[in-house]
Short mmCIF file of C-alpha atoms in Angstrom, two decimals:
data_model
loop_
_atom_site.label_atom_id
_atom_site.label_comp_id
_atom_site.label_asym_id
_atom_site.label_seq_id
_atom_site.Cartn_x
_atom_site.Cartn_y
_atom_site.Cartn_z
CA UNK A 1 -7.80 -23.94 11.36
CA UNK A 2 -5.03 -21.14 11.81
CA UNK A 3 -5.02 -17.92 12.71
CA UNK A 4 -2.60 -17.27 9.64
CA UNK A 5 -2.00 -17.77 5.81
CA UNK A 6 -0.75 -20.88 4.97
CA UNK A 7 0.35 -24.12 5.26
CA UNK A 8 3.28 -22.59 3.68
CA UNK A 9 4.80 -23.62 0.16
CA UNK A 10 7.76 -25.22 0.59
CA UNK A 11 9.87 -22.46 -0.47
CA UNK A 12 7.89 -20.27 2.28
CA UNK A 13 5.55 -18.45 -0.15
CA UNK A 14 1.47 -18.33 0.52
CA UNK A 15 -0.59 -20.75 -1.30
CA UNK A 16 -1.99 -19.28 -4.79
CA UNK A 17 -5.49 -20.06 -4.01
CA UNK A 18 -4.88 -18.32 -0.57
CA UNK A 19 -3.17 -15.29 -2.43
CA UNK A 20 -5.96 -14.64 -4.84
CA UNK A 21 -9.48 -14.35 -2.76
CA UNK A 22 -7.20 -12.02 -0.03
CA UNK A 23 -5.87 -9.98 -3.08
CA UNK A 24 -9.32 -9.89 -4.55
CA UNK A 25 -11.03 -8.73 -1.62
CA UNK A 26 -8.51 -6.31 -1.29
CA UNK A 27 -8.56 -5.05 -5.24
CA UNK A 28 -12.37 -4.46 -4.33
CA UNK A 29 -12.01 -2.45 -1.72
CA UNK A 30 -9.13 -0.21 -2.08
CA UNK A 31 -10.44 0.02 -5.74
CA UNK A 32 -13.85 0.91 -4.83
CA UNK A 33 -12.09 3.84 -2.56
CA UNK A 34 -10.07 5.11 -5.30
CA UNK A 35 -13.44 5.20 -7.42
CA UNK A 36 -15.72 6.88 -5.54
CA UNK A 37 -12.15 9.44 -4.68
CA UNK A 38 -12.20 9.75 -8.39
CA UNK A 39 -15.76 11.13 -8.25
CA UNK A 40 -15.72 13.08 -4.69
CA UNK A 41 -12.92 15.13 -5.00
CA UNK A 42 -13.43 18.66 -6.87
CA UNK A 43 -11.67 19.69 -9.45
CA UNK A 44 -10.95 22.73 -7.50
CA UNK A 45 -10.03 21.57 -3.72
CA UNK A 46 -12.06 24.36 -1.89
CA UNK A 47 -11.31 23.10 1.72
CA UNK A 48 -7.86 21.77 3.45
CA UNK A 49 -9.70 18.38 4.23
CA UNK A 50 -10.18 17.84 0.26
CA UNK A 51 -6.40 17.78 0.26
CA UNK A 52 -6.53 14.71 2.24
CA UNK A 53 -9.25 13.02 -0.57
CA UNK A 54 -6.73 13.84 -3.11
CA UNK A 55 -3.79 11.87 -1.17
CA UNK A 56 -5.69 9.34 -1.01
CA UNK A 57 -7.30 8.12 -4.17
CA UNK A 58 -3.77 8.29 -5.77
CA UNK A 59 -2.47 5.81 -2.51
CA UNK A 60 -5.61 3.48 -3.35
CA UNK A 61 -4.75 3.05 -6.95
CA UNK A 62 -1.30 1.94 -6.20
CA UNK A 63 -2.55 -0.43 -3.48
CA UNK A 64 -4.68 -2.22 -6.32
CA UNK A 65 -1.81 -1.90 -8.74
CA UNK A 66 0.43 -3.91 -6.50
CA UNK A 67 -1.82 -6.60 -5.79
CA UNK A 68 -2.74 -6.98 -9.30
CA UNK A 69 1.10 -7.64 -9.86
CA UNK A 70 2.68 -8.95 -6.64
CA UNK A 71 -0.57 -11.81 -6.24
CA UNK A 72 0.61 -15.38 -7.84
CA UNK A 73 -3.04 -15.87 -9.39
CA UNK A 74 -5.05 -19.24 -9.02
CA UNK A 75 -8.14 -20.23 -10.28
CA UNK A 76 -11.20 -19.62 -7.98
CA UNK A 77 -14.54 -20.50 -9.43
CA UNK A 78 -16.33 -19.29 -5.87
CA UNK A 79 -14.87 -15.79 -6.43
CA UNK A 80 -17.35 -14.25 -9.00
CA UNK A 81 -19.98 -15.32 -6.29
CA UNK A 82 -18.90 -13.22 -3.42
CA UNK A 83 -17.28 -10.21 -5.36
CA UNK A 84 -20.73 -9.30 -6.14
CA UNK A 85 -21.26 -9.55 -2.57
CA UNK A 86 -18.43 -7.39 -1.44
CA UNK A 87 -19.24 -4.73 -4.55
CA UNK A 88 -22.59 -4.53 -2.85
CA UNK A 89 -21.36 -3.69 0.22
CA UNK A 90 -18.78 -0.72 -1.40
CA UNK A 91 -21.76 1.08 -3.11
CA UNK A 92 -21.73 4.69 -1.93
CA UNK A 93 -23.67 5.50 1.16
CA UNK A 94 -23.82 9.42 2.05
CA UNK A 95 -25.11 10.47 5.24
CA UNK A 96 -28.36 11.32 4.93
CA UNK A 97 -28.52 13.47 7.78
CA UNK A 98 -25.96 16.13 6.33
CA UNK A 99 -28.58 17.93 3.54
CA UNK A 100 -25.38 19.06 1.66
CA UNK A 101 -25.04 16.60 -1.01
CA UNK A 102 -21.53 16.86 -2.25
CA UNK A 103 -20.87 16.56 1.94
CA UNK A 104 -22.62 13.92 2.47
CA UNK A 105 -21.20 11.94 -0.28
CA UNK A 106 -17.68 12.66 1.17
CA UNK A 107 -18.71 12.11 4.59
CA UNK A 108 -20.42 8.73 3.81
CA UNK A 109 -16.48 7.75 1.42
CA UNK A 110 -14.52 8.90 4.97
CA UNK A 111 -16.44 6.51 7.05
CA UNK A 112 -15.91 3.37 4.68
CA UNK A 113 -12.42 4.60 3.96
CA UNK A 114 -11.92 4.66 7.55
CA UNK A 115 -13.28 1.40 8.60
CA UNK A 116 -11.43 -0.71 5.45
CA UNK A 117 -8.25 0.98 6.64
CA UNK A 118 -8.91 0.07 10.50
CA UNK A 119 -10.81 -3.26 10.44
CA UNK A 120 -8.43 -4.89 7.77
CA UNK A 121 -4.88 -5.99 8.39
CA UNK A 122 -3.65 -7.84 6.10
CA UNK A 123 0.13 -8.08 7.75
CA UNK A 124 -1.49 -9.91 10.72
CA UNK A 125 -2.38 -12.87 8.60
CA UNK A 126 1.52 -13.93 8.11
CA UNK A 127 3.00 -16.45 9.45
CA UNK A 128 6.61 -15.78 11.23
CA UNK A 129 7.93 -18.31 8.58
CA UNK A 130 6.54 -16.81 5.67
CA UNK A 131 9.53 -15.64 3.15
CA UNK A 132 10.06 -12.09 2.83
CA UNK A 133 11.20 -12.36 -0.41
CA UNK A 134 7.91 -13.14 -1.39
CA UNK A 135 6.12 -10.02 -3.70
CA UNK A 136 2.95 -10.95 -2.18
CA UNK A 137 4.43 -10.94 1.65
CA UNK A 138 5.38 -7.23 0.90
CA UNK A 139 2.44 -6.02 -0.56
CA UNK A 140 0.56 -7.06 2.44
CA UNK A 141 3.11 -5.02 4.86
CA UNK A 142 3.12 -2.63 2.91
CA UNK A 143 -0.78 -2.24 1.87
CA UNK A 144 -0.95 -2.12 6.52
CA UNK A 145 1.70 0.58 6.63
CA UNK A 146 -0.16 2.59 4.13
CA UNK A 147 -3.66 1.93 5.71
CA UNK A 148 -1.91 3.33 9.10
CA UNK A 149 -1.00 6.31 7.37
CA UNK A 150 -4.43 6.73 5.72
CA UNK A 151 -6.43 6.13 8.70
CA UNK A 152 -5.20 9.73 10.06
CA UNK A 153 -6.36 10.63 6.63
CA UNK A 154 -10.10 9.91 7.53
CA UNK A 155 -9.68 11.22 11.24
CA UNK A 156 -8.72 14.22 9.75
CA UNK A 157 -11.60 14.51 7.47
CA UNK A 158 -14.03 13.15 9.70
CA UNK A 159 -13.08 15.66 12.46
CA UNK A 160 -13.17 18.33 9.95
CA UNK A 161 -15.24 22.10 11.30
CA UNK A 162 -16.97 21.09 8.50
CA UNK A 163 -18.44 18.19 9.36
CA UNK A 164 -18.74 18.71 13.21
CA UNK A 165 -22.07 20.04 13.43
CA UNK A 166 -22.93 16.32 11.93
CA UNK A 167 -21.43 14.57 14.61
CA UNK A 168 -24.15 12.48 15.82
CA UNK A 169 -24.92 10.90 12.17
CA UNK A 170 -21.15 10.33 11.08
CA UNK A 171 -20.50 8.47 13.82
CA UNK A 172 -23.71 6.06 13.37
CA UNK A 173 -22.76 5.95 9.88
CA UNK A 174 -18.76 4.93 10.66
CA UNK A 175 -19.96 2.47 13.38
CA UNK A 176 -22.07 0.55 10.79
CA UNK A 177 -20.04 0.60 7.92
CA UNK A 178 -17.31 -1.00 10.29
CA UNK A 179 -19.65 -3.78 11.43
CA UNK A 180 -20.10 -4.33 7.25
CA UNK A 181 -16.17 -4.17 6.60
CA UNK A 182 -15.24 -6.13 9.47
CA UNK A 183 -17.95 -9.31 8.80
CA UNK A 184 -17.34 -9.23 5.34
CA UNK A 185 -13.38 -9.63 5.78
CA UNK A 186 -14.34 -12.18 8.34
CA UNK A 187 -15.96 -14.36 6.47
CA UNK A 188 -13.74 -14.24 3.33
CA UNK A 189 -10.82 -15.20 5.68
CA UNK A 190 -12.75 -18.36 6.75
CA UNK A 191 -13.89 -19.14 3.67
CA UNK A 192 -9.69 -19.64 3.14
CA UNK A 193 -9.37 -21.83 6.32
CA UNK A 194 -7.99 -19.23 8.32
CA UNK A 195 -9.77 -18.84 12.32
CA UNK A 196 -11.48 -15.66 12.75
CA UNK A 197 -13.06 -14.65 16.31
CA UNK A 198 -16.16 -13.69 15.08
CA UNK A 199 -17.95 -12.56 18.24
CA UNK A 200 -18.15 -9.21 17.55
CA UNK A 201 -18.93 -9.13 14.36
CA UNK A 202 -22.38 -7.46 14.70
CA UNK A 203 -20.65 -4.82 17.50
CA UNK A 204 -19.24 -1.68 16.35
#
């Protein structure tokens, strides 16, 4: 097993089967972020922070409509299987400890924003030799540049006044939902024949 995507095509383009479980973990979730944006962000932004939920559930839905149209689609009868899986692990998860509702439900989207957007790097998977020409080989550079620029997105909201007097329970909260992320990406890449070093899967 490799530490990258591939063996290569001979024209230097990722395997199809290869393309479509990392696209589809990646449709489900960077889609289920631009849902639950959908539904956190008020219709009228009330603090500087909800500026920052705006940005991104309009970069999330372009991150699923690339894949959807740069991924060279293959058929994968064990996918249905462990979307359901992954979906599971999306479902919203305030922080119970904030007794603000609409908070918690925005504090609880920041932390899995912010561990899909640091745990996953899709860029890292390809090879030196992979073409560059390939749609797919961009989206994935581009899909890690834009989780760069939305990771300061969640720091920002995370470190919010408004949050800071929850400090203690965000930061259980972000510590687990990065041990989810982080196995769950883990195991899809090995399920693709690509080597994962698993030891610290169950460490924050």
């Amino acid at each position: 097993m490799s530490g990258f995507l591939g063996p290569l095509e001979s024209d230097g383009r990722i395997p199809p089967h290869q393309q479509t479980r990392v696209a589809a973990f990646l449709i489900s979730a960077h889609g289920a972020l631009a849902r639950q944006s959908a539904l956190t962000v008020p219709a009228t932004l009330e603090s500087g922070w909800q500026t920052e939920l705006n940005t991104q559930l309009f970069r999330e839905t372009e991150i699923v409509s690339l894949l959807i149209r740069a991924t060279s689609w293959a058929p994968d009868p064990g996918l249905g299987y462990m979307a359901v899986g992954w979906e599971s692990a999306w479902y919203p998860a305030p922080v119970h400890d904030i007794p603000d509702w609409p908070l918690a439900m925005a504090a609880g989207l920041a932390t899995l924003a912010h561990a899909v957007h640091a745990a996953i790097r899709p860029a890292a998977l390809l090879p030196t030799a992979a073409n560059p020409d390939d749609p797919f080989v961009m989206a994935l550079r581009h899909i890690e540049f834009e989780s760069g620029r939305m990771l300061q997105t969640q720091i920002i909201v995370l470190k919010s006044s408004t949050l800071q007097p929850h400090r203690d329970a965000i930061n259980s909260a972000l510590e687990r939902r990065h041990r989810e992320v982080r196995k769950l990406w883990h195991d899809m890449l090995r399920s693709v024949g690509i080597a994962v070093d698993g030891s610290n899967d169950g460490q924050p």
